[in-house]
Amino acid sequence: MDDVVRSTFSSTMAFLPGELSRMPLSRWNESVLRYFFCRLLSNAYPDVKQFVECDRIDLVLHRAGEKAFVEFKFYLHPRKFDPYTGDWSGFKGGPGLRNLAEFRRAVDHLHGRNPMQGLSKYVVLVYVDPVDGSSPGNSYSVHYDDYRHSDEKIALDLLESGGPIESGEDRLQARLFAVR
């Protein structure tokens, strides 16, 4: 299943620049990313069964005796807009210890799933920072460019990296991790 997840991650990363020219990142979320991943996977691997939101796992894949659990994490500086004027009025939330703790919990949760023969576990991490580098100390890149998991009993292997992809005012980067 490793080849399926890796090639779909690569295909998704190759697909994103064209899609970002049509739809700005301010309108994206984790579900949008997962949709493109699933769509590209089904085109390339029609024999792989996909189960979305399956027992608190974002995506479960089955093919013959192989299974894969895939978690998606999508972080960006969400922009606030005035509902009456449509004017941009700053950011809501953003990078910080809460996001980092959420990511760690997702890795721990995936790792804690019962192991079995033919099962692989993955995390697709996508994070977006402003291109201009504003607030460099408060960027997702600070937390995730060289991420090391805090629990040494959990092996988090970086399999692939994607990006950076620049889109307007944003720079998107992605990581595919195997959780062991």
Short mmCIF file of N, CA and C in Angstrom, two decimals:
data_model
loop_
_atom_site.label_atom_id
_atom_site.label_comp_id
_atom_site.label_asym_id
_atom_site.label_seq_id
_atom_site.Cartn_x
_atom_site.Cartn_y
_atom_site.Cartn_z
N MET A 1 0.83 -1.20 0.00
CA MET A 1 0.00 0.00 0.00
C MET A 1 0.87 1.26 0.00
N ASP A 2 2.13 1.07 0.38
CA ASP A 2 3.06 2.20 0.42
C ASP A 2 3.15 2.89 -0.94
N ASP A 3 3.22 2.11 -2.01
CA ASP A 3 3.32 2.69 -3.35
C ASP A 3 2.07 3.50 -3.71
N VAL A 4 0.91 3.03 -3.27
CA VAL A 4 -0.35 3.72 -3.55
C VAL A 4 -0.37 5.09 -2.86
N VAL A 5 -0.05 5.10 -1.58
CA VAL A 5 -0.12 6.35 -0.80
C VAL A 5 0.96 7.32 -1.29
N ARG A 6 2.16 6.83 -1.51
CA ARG A 6 3.24 7.71 -1.98
C ARG A 6 2.93 8.33 -3.34
N SER A 7 2.51 7.51 -4.28
CA SER A 7 2.25 8.06 -5.61
C SER A 7 1.04 8.98 -5.62
N THR A 8 0.05 8.70 -4.78
CA THR A 8 -1.11 9.59 -4.70
C THR A 8 -0.73 10.91 -4.05
N PHE A 9 0.14 10.87 -3.05
CA PHE A 9 0.64 12.10 -2.46
C PHE A 9 1.36 12.93 -3.52
N SER A 10 2.24 12.29 -4.29
CA SER A 10 2.97 13.00 -5.36
C SER A 10 2.02 13.55 -6.41
N SER A 11 1.03 12.77 -6.81
CA SER A 11 0.05 13.23 -7.79
C SER A 11 -0.75 14.43 -7.26
N THR A 12 -1.10 14.36 -6.00
CA THR A 12 -1.85 15.46 -5.39
C THR A 12 -1.01 16.73 -5.38
N MET A 13 0.25 16.60 -5.03
CA MET A 13 1.13 17.77 -5.00
C MET A 13 1.32 18.35 -6.41
N ALA A 14 1.39 17.50 -7.42
CA ALA A 14 1.53 17.98 -8.80
C ALA A 14 0.23 18.65 -9.29
N PHE A 15 -0.89 18.20 -8.78
CA PHE A 15 -2.20 18.71 -9.17
C PHE A 15 -2.53 20.07 -8.53
N LEU A 16 -2.02 20.30 -7.33
CA LEU A 16 -2.41 21.48 -6.55
C LEU A 16 -2.15 22.83 -7.22
N PRO A 17 -1.00 23.06 -7.85
CA PRO A 17 -0.79 24.40 -8.41
C PRO A 17 -1.90 24.84 -9.39
N GLY A 18 -2.35 23.95 -10.23
CA GLY A 18 -3.43 24.29 -11.16
C GLY A 18 -4.73 24.60 -10.44
N GLU A 19 -5.01 23.84 -9.40
CA GLU A 19 -6.24 24.06 -8.65
C GLU A 19 -6.16 25.35 -7.83
N LEU A 20 -4.98 25.66 -7.33
CA LEU A 20 -4.81 26.88 -6.54
C LEU A 20 -4.96 28.14 -7.39
N SER A 21 -4.72 28.01 -8.69
CA SER A 21 -4.93 29.18 -9.55
C SER A 21 -6.42 29.48 -9.72
N ARG A 22 -7.27 28.48 -9.46
CA ARG A 22 -8.72 28.66 -9.58
C ARG A 22 -9.39 29.00 -8.25
N MET A 23 -8.85 28.43 -7.18
CA MET A 23 -9.50 28.54 -5.87
C MET A 23 -8.46 28.92 -4.83
N PRO A 24 -8.55 30.11 -4.25
CA PRO A 24 -7.54 30.54 -3.27
C PRO A 24 -7.55 29.68 -2.01
N LEU A 25 -6.41 29.58 -1.40
CA LEU A 25 -6.26 28.75 -0.20
C LEU A 25 -7.15 29.21 0.95
N SER A 26 -7.56 30.45 0.95
CA SER A 26 -8.44 30.94 2.03
C SER A 26 -9.76 30.18 2.05
N ARG A 27 -10.10 29.48 0.97
CA ARG A 27 -11.36 28.72 0.90
C ARG A 27 -11.14 27.23 1.11
N TRP A 28 -9.92 26.83 1.38
CA TRP A 28 -9.60 25.42 1.54
C TRP A 28 -9.67 25.00 3.01
N ASN A 29 -9.81 23.68 3.18
CA ASN A 29 -9.66 23.07 4.49
C ASN A 29 -9.21 21.62 4.28
N GLU A 30 -9.15 20.89 5.35
CA GLU A 30 -8.67 19.50 5.30
C GLU A 30 -9.55 18.63 4.38
N SER A 31 -10.84 18.86 4.39
CA SER A 31 -11.75 18.05 3.57
C SER A 31 -11.52 18.27 2.08
N VAL A 32 -11.21 19.49 1.69
CA VAL A 32 -10.93 19.78 0.29
C VAL A 32 -9.68 19.02 -0.15
N LEU A 33 -8.65 19.07 0.66
CA LEU A 33 -7.42 18.34 0.36
C LEU A 33 -7.68 16.84 0.26
N ARG A 34 -8.43 16.30 1.21
CA ARG A 34 -8.73 14.86 1.19
C ARG A 34 -9.53 14.48 -0.06
N TYR A 35 -10.46 15.34 -0.46
CA TYR A 35 -11.24 15.07 -1.67
C TYR A 35 -10.32 14.91 -2.89
N PHE A 36 -9.39 15.84 -3.08
CA PHE A 36 -8.48 15.74 -4.23
C PHE A 36 -7.61 14.49 -4.13
N PHE A 37 -7.13 14.18 -2.95
CA PHE A 37 -6.32 12.98 -2.74
C PHE A 37 -7.14 11.74 -3.13
N CYS A 38 -8.36 11.65 -2.63
CA CYS A 38 -9.23 10.49 -2.92
C CYS A 38 -9.57 10.40 -4.40
N ARG A 39 -9.84 11.53 -5.01
CA ARG A 39 -10.18 11.53 -6.44
C ARG A 39 -9.01 11.05 -7.28
N LEU A 40 -7.81 11.55 -7.00
CA LEU A 40 -6.63 11.13 -7.75
C LEU A 40 -6.30 9.67 -7.48
N LEU A 41 -6.50 9.23 -6.25
CA LEU A 41 -6.26 7.83 -5.91
C LEU A 41 -7.21 6.92 -6.70
N SER A 42 -8.49 7.29 -6.75
CA SER A 42 -9.46 6.43 -7.45
C SER A 42 -9.20 6.37 -8.95
N ASN A 43 -8.66 7.46 -9.52
CA ASN A 43 -8.30 7.43 -10.94
C ASN A 43 -7.14 6.49 -11.21
N ALA A 44 -6.14 6.53 -10.35
CA ALA A 44 -4.93 5.73 -10.57
C ALA A 44 -5.06 4.30 -10.07
N TYR A 45 -5.87 4.09 -9.04
CA TYR A 45 -5.99 2.77 -8.41
C TYR A 45 -7.46 2.42 -8.19
N PRO A 46 -8.19 2.12 -9.25
CA PRO A 46 -9.63 1.84 -9.09
C PRO A 46 -9.91 0.58 -8.25
N ASP A 47 -8.91 -0.27 -8.07
CA ASP A 47 -9.10 -1.49 -7.28
C ASP A 47 -8.99 -1.25 -5.77
N VAL A 48 -8.58 -0.07 -5.36
CA VAL A 48 -8.44 0.24 -3.94
C VAL A 48 -9.77 0.80 -3.42
N LYS A 49 -10.30 0.14 -2.39
CA LYS A 49 -11.53 0.61 -1.75
C LYS A 49 -11.18 1.71 -0.77
N GLN A 50 -12.00 2.77 -0.76
CA GLN A 50 -11.78 3.91 0.11
C GLN A 50 -12.96 4.07 1.07
N PHE A 51 -12.62 4.30 2.33
CA PHE A 51 -13.63 4.55 3.36
C PHE A 51 -13.24 5.85 4.07
N VAL A 52 -14.09 6.87 3.94
CA VAL A 52 -13.82 8.18 4.51
C VAL A 52 -14.47 8.28 5.88
N GLU A 53 -13.76 8.92 6.82
CA GLU A 53 -14.27 9.10 8.19
C GLU A 53 -14.72 7.75 8.76
N CYS A 54 -13.82 6.83 8.77
CA CYS A 54 -14.10 5.46 9.19
C CYS A 54 -13.55 5.25 10.61
N ASP A 55 -14.42 5.17 11.59
CA ASP A 55 -14.03 4.92 12.98
C ASP A 55 -12.95 5.89 13.44
N ARG A 56 -13.17 7.18 13.17
CA ARG A 56 -12.28 8.27 13.58
C ARG A 56 -10.93 8.25 12.87
N ILE A 57 -10.91 7.68 11.69
CA ILE A 57 -9.74 7.72 10.81
C ILE A 57 -10.19 8.45 9.55
N ASP A 58 -9.42 9.43 9.11
CA ASP A 58 -9.83 10.26 7.98
C ASP A 58 -10.07 9.44 6.72
N LEU A 59 -9.16 8.51 6.42
CA LEU A 59 -9.28 7.70 5.21
C LEU A 59 -8.69 6.32 5.47
N VAL A 60 -9.48 5.30 5.14
CA VAL A 60 -9.03 3.91 5.25
C VAL A 60 -9.03 3.33 3.85
N LEU A 61 -7.93 2.67 3.50
CA LEU A 61 -7.78 2.06 2.18
C LEU A 61 -7.65 0.56 2.32
N HIS A 62 -8.31 -0.17 1.42
CA HIS A 62 -8.22 -1.63 1.39
C HIS A 62 -7.89 -2.07 -0.02
N ARG A 63 -6.94 -2.98 -0.13
CA ARG A 63 -6.64 -3.63 -1.42
C ARG A 63 -6.06 -5.00 -1.10
N ALA A 64 -6.77 -6.03 -1.55
CA ALA A 64 -6.37 -7.41 -1.27
C ALA A 64 -6.13 -7.54 0.24
N GLY A 65 -4.96 -8.01 0.64
CA GLY A 65 -4.66 -8.18 2.07
C GLY A 65 -4.03 -6.97 2.71
N GLU A 66 -3.96 -5.87 1.98
CA GLU A 66 -3.32 -4.66 2.51
C GLU A 66 -4.37 -3.65 2.95
N LYS A 67 -3.99 -2.89 3.99
CA LYS A 67 -4.83 -1.81 4.48
C LYS A 67 -3.93 -0.63 4.83
N ALA A 68 -4.48 0.56 4.71
CA ALA A 68 -3.76 1.77 5.11
C ALA A 68 -4.73 2.70 5.82
N PHE A 69 -4.24 3.28 6.91
CA PHE A 69 -4.96 4.32 7.62
C PHE A 69 -4.23 5.63 7.30
N VAL A 70 -4.99 6.63 6.86
CA VAL A 70 -4.39 7.91 6.48
C VAL A 70 -5.10 9.04 7.23
N GLU A 71 -4.31 9.81 7.96
CA GLU A 71 -4.82 11.01 8.64
C GLU A 71 -4.36 12.22 7.84
N PHE A 72 -5.22 13.21 7.72
CA PHE A 72 -4.90 14.46 7.03
C PHE A 72 -4.89 15.58 8.05
N LYS A 73 -3.85 16.39 8.00
CA LYS A 73 -3.76 17.60 8.82
C LYS A 73 -3.46 18.76 7.89
N PHE A 74 -4.30 19.77 7.96
CA PHE A 74 -4.20 20.92 7.07
C PHE A 74 -4.24 22.17 7.92
N TYR A 75 -3.12 22.90 7.94
CA TYR A 75 -3.01 24.09 8.78
C TYR A 75 -2.72 25.31 7.92
N LEU A 76 -3.51 26.36 8.11
CA LEU A 76 -3.22 27.63 7.46
C LEU A 76 -3.62 28.75 8.39
N HIS A 77 -3.15 29.93 8.10
CA HIS A 77 -3.52 31.12 8.86
C HIS A 77 -4.90 31.54 8.37
N PRO A 78 -5.97 31.13 9.04
CA PRO A 78 -7.30 31.48 8.53
C PRO A 78 -7.55 32.98 8.62
N ARG A 79 -8.02 33.52 7.52
CA ARG A 79 -8.29 34.95 7.45
C ARG A 79 -9.70 35.26 7.92
N LYS A 80 -9.85 36.40 8.55
CA LYS A 80 -11.18 36.89 8.95
C LYS A 80 -11.62 37.94 7.95
N PHE A 81 -12.90 37.89 7.60
CA PHE A 81 -13.48 38.86 6.69
C PHE A 81 -14.73 39.46 7.32
N ASP A 82 -14.95 40.73 7.05
CA ASP A 82 -16.16 41.39 7.50
C ASP A 82 -17.31 40.89 6.63
N PRO A 83 -18.38 40.35 7.24
CA PRO A 83 -19.47 39.79 6.43
C PRO A 83 -20.25 40.82 5.63
N TYR A 84 -20.19 42.08 6.01
CA TYR A 84 -20.95 43.11 5.31
C TYR A 84 -20.17 43.74 4.17
N THR A 85 -18.87 43.91 4.36
CA THR A 85 -18.07 44.57 3.33
C THR A 85 -17.20 43.61 2.53
N GLY A 86 -16.93 42.44 3.12
CA GLY A 86 -16.03 41.50 2.47
C GLY A 86 -14.56 41.86 2.65
N ASP A 87 -14.30 42.92 3.40
CA ASP A 87 -12.92 43.35 3.64
C ASP A 87 -12.22 42.40 4.59
N TRP A 88 -10.95 42.20 4.32
CA TRP A 88 -10.12 41.37 5.18
C TRP A 88 -9.88 42.11 6.48
N SER A 89 -9.99 41.40 7.61
CA SER A 89 -9.84 42.07 8.91
C SER A 89 -8.89 41.32 9.84
N GLY A 90 -7.86 40.69 9.29
CA GLY A 90 -6.87 40.02 10.13
C GLY A 90 -6.99 38.51 10.06
N PHE A 91 -6.41 37.88 11.05
CA PHE A 91 -6.39 36.41 11.10
C PHE A 91 -7.11 35.91 12.33
N LYS A 92 -7.64 34.71 12.24
CA LYS A 92 -8.19 34.04 13.42
C LYS A 92 -7.36 32.79 13.65
N GLY A 93 -6.93 32.60 14.85
CA GLY A 93 -6.10 31.43 15.16
C GLY A 93 -4.76 31.50 14.47
N GLY A 94 -4.21 30.35 14.18
CA GLY A 94 -2.92 30.28 13.51
C GLY A 94 -1.99 29.33 14.21
N PRO A 95 -0.71 29.35 13.82
CA PRO A 95 0.24 28.40 14.38
C PRO A 95 0.47 28.65 15.88
N GLY A 96 0.76 27.60 16.56
CA GLY A 96 1.04 27.72 17.99
C GLY A 96 1.05 26.36 18.64
N LEU A 97 1.14 26.37 19.94
CA LEU A 97 1.26 25.13 20.69
C LEU A 97 -0.01 24.28 20.62
N ARG A 98 -1.18 24.92 20.48
CA ARG A 98 -2.42 24.14 20.36
C ARG A 98 -2.44 23.31 19.08
N ASN A 99 -2.03 23.93 17.96
CA ASN A 99 -1.98 23.17 16.70
C ASN A 99 -0.95 22.05 16.79
N LEU A 100 0.17 22.34 17.37
CA LEU A 100 1.23 21.34 17.51
C LEU A 100 0.75 20.18 18.38
N ALA A 101 0.07 20.47 19.47
CA ALA A 101 -0.48 19.42 20.34
C ALA A 101 -1.52 18.59 19.60
N GLU A 102 -2.33 19.24 18.78
CA GLU A 102 -3.34 18.52 17.98
C GLU A 102 -2.65 17.56 17.01
N PHE A 103 -1.59 18.01 16.37
CA PHE A 103 -0.85 17.15 15.45
C PHE A 103 -0.25 15.96 16.20
N ARG A 104 0.34 16.21 17.35
CA ARG A 104 0.93 15.13 18.14
C ARG A 104 -0.13 14.11 18.56
N ARG A 105 -1.30 14.60 18.97
CA ARG A 105 -2.39 13.68 19.35
C ARG A 105 -2.82 12.82 18.17
N ALA A 106 -2.87 13.40 16.98
CA ALA A 106 -3.26 12.63 15.79
C ALA A 106 -2.24 11.52 15.51
N VAL A 107 -0.97 11.84 15.64
CA VAL A 107 0.08 10.83 15.43
C VAL A 107 -0.03 9.75 16.50
N ASP A 108 -0.19 10.15 17.75
CA ASP A 108 -0.32 9.19 18.85
C ASP A 108 -1.54 8.28 18.64
N HIS A 109 -2.66 8.89 18.23
CA HIS A 109 -3.89 8.12 18.01
C HIS A 109 -3.70 7.09 16.89
N LEU A 110 -3.08 7.51 15.82
CA LEU A 110 -2.84 6.59 14.70
C LEU A 110 -1.88 5.48 15.11
N HIS A 111 -0.84 5.84 15.82
CA HIS A 111 0.11 4.84 16.29
C HIS A 111 -0.56 3.84 17.23
N GLY A 112 -1.50 4.32 18.04
CA GLY A 112 -2.18 3.47 19.01
C GLY A 112 -3.18 2.49 18.42
N ARG A 113 -3.50 2.64 17.15
CA ARG A 113 -4.41 1.69 16.50
C ARG A 113 -3.77 0.30 16.48
N ASN A 114 -4.60 -0.71 16.70
CA ASN A 114 -4.08 -2.08 16.75
C ASN A 114 -3.31 -2.42 15.49
N PRO A 115 -2.08 -2.91 15.65
CA PRO A 115 -1.32 -3.33 14.47
C PRO A 115 -1.85 -4.67 13.95
N MET A 116 -1.65 -4.89 12.68
CA MET A 116 -2.01 -6.17 12.08
C MET A 116 -1.19 -6.36 10.82
N GLN A 117 -1.10 -7.57 10.38
CA GLN A 117 -0.36 -7.89 9.15
C GLN A 117 -0.96 -7.14 7.98
N GLY A 118 -0.12 -6.45 7.21
CA GLY A 118 -0.58 -5.74 6.01
C GLY A 118 -1.13 -4.35 6.25
N LEU A 119 -1.03 -3.85 7.50
CA LEU A 119 -1.55 -2.52 7.81
C LEU A 119 -0.42 -1.50 7.84
N SER A 120 -0.63 -0.39 7.14
CA SER A 120 0.29 0.75 7.16
C SER A 120 -0.47 1.97 7.65
N LYS A 121 0.26 2.90 8.27
CA LYS A 121 -0.36 4.10 8.83
C LYS A 121 0.41 5.32 8.34
N TYR A 122 -0.34 6.36 7.92
CA TYR A 122 0.27 7.54 7.33
C TYR A 122 -0.39 8.82 7.84
N VAL A 123 0.39 9.89 7.80
CA VAL A 123 -0.13 11.23 8.04
C VAL A 123 0.27 12.09 6.86
N VAL A 124 -0.73 12.75 6.27
CA VAL A 124 -0.49 13.75 5.24
C VAL A 124 -0.64 15.10 5.93
N LEU A 125 0.46 15.83 6.02
CA LEU A 125 0.49 17.12 6.68
C LEU A 125 0.69 18.21 5.63
N VAL A 126 -0.22 19.17 5.60
CA VAL A 126 -0.10 20.31 4.71
C VAL A 126 -0.21 21.56 5.58
N TYR A 127 0.72 22.49 5.38
CA TYR A 127 0.69 23.72 6.15
C TYR A 127 1.03 24.90 5.25
N VAL A 128 0.42 26.02 5.58
CA VAL A 128 0.48 27.21 4.73
C VAL A 128 0.90 28.41 5.58
N ASP A 129 1.93 29.10 5.11
CA ASP A 129 2.40 30.32 5.77
C ASP A 129 2.37 31.46 4.76
N PRO A 130 2.34 32.69 5.26
CA PRO A 130 2.39 33.84 4.35
C PRO A 130 3.72 33.88 3.58
N VAL A 131 3.66 34.20 2.30
CA VAL A 131 4.86 34.28 1.47
C VAL A 131 5.81 35.35 1.97
N ASP A 132 5.26 36.45 2.46
CA ASP A 132 6.11 37.58 2.85
C ASP A 132 6.90 37.32 4.13
N GLY A 133 6.67 36.15 4.76
CA GLY A 133 7.43 35.83 5.96
C GLY A 133 7.01 36.62 7.18
N SER A 134 5.86 37.29 7.10
CA SER A 134 5.39 38.04 8.26
C SER A 134 5.20 37.07 9.43
N SER A 135 5.54 37.51 10.59
CA SER A 135 5.51 36.73 11.83
C SER A 135 6.28 35.41 11.71
N PRO A 136 7.60 35.47 11.39
CA PRO A 136 8.37 34.25 11.20
C PRO A 136 8.44 33.37 12.44
N GLY A 137 8.40 33.95 13.62
CA GLY A 137 8.42 33.15 14.84
C GLY A 137 7.10 32.45 15.08
N ASN A 138 6.07 32.90 14.40
CA ASN A 138 4.74 32.33 14.56
C ASN A 138 4.28 31.75 13.22
N SER A 139 5.06 30.79 12.72
CA SER A 139 4.72 30.16 11.44
C SER A 139 4.63 28.66 11.62
N TYR A 140 3.87 28.04 10.75
CA TYR A 140 3.79 26.58 10.78
C TYR A 140 5.13 25.96 10.41
N SER A 141 5.87 26.63 9.56
CA SER A 141 7.19 26.12 9.16
C SER A 141 8.11 25.92 10.35
N VAL A 142 8.02 26.79 11.32
CA VAL A 142 8.85 26.66 12.53
C VAL A 142 8.57 25.32 13.20
N HIS A 143 7.31 24.92 13.23
CA HIS A 143 6.93 23.68 13.91
C HIS A 143 7.12 22.42 13.05
N TYR A 144 6.92 22.54 11.74
CA TYR A 144 6.79 21.33 10.93
C TYR A 144 7.87 21.08 9.89
N ASP A 145 8.69 22.07 9.56
CA ASP A 145 9.73 21.84 8.55
C ASP A 145 10.65 20.69 8.94
N ASP A 146 11.02 20.62 10.18
CA ASP A 146 11.92 19.56 10.67
C ASP A 146 11.29 18.86 11.87
N TYR A 147 10.03 18.51 11.75
CA TYR A 147 9.28 17.96 12.88
C TYR A 147 9.89 16.65 13.38
N ARG A 148 10.02 16.56 14.69
CA ARG A 148 10.42 15.34 15.37
C ARG A 148 9.36 15.07 16.42
N HIS A 149 8.85 13.85 16.44
CA HIS A 149 7.80 13.52 17.39
C HIS A 149 8.38 13.40 18.80
N SER A 150 7.62 13.87 19.77
CA SER A 150 8.11 13.94 21.14
C SER A 150 8.21 12.57 21.83
N ASP A 151 7.45 11.60 21.38
CA ASP A 151 7.50 10.26 21.97
C ASP A 151 8.48 9.42 21.16
N GLU A 152 9.60 9.10 21.75
CA GLU A 152 10.66 8.36 21.05
C GLU A 152 10.25 6.92 20.71
N LYS A 153 9.16 6.43 21.33
CA LYS A 153 8.68 5.07 21.03
C LYS A 153 7.92 5.02 19.71
N ILE A 154 7.57 6.19 19.19
CA ILE A 154 6.82 6.28 17.93
C ILE A 154 7.77 6.72 16.84
N ALA A 155 7.90 5.87 15.82
CA ALA A 155 8.72 6.23 14.66
C ALA A 155 7.84 6.95 13.66
N LEU A 156 8.24 8.15 13.34
CA LEU A 156 7.53 8.97 12.35
C LEU A 156 8.52 9.23 11.23
N ASP A 157 8.39 8.45 10.16
CA ASP A 157 9.34 8.50 9.05
C ASP A 157 8.84 9.43 7.96
N LEU A 158 9.65 10.42 7.61
CA LEU A 158 9.31 11.31 6.50
C LEU A 158 9.55 10.56 5.20
N LEU A 159 8.47 10.31 4.45
CA LEU A 159 8.57 9.57 3.19
C LEU A 159 8.72 10.49 1.99
N GLU A 160 7.97 11.58 1.98
CA GLU A 160 7.95 12.51 0.85
C GLU A 160 7.72 13.92 1.38
N SER A 161 8.24 14.89 0.62
CA SER A 161 7.96 16.30 0.89
C SER A 161 7.43 16.91 -0.39
N GLY A 162 6.54 17.87 -0.24
CA GLY A 162 6.01 18.58 -1.39
C GLY A 162 6.06 20.07 -1.16
N GLY A 163 6.28 20.79 -2.23
CA GLY A 163 6.32 22.24 -2.14
C GLY A 163 7.74 22.73 -1.96
N PRO A 164 7.88 24.00 -1.75
CA PRO A 164 6.79 24.93 -1.54
C PRO A 164 6.05 25.28 -2.83
N ILE A 165 4.76 25.51 -2.68
CA ILE A 165 3.92 25.98 -3.77
C ILE A 165 3.40 27.35 -3.36
N GLU A 166 3.72 28.35 -4.15
CA GLU A 166 3.25 29.69 -3.83
C GLU A 166 1.97 29.99 -4.59
N SER A 167 1.04 30.57 -3.86
CA SER A 167 -0.26 30.90 -4.43
C SER A 167 -0.69 32.24 -3.84
N GLY A 168 -0.57 33.28 -4.63
CA GLY A 168 -0.93 34.60 -4.12
C GLY A 168 -0.04 34.99 -2.96
N GLU A 169 -0.65 35.17 -1.81
CA GLU A 169 0.07 35.59 -0.62
C GLU A 169 0.53 34.42 0.24
N ASP A 170 0.29 33.20 -0.21
CA ASP A 170 0.53 32.01 0.61
C ASP A 170 1.59 31.09 0.02
N ARG A 171 2.25 30.36 0.91
CA ARG A 171 3.22 29.33 0.52
C ARG A 171 2.81 28.02 1.21
N LEU A 172 2.49 27.04 0.40
CA LEU A 172 2.03 25.74 0.89
C LEU A 172 3.19 24.76 0.86
N GLN A 173 3.29 23.98 1.94
CA GLN A 173 4.27 22.90 2.01
C GLN A 173 3.57 21.66 2.53
N ALA A 174 4.08 20.50 2.17
CA ALA A 174 3.43 19.26 2.56
C ALA A 174 4.46 18.20 2.94
N ARG A 175 4.04 17.31 3.80
CA ARG A 175 4.87 16.20 4.24
C ARG A 175 4.00 14.94 4.29
N LEU A 176 4.59 13.83 3.86
CA LEU A 176 3.95 12.53 4.02
C LEU A 176 4.80 11.73 4.99
N PHE A 177 4.18 11.33 6.09
CA PHE A 177 4.86 10.55 7.12
C PHE A 177 4.27 9.15 7.21
N ALA A 178 5.12 8.18 7.48
CA ALA A 178 4.68 6.84 7.88
C ALA A 178 4.79 6.79 9.39
N VAL A 179 3.78 6.23 10.03
CA VAL A 179 3.76 6.11 11.48
C VAL A 179 4.01 4.64 11.82
N ARG A 180 5.07 4.42 12.60
CA ARG A 180 5.40 3.03 12.98
C ARG A 180 5.55 2.92 14.49
#
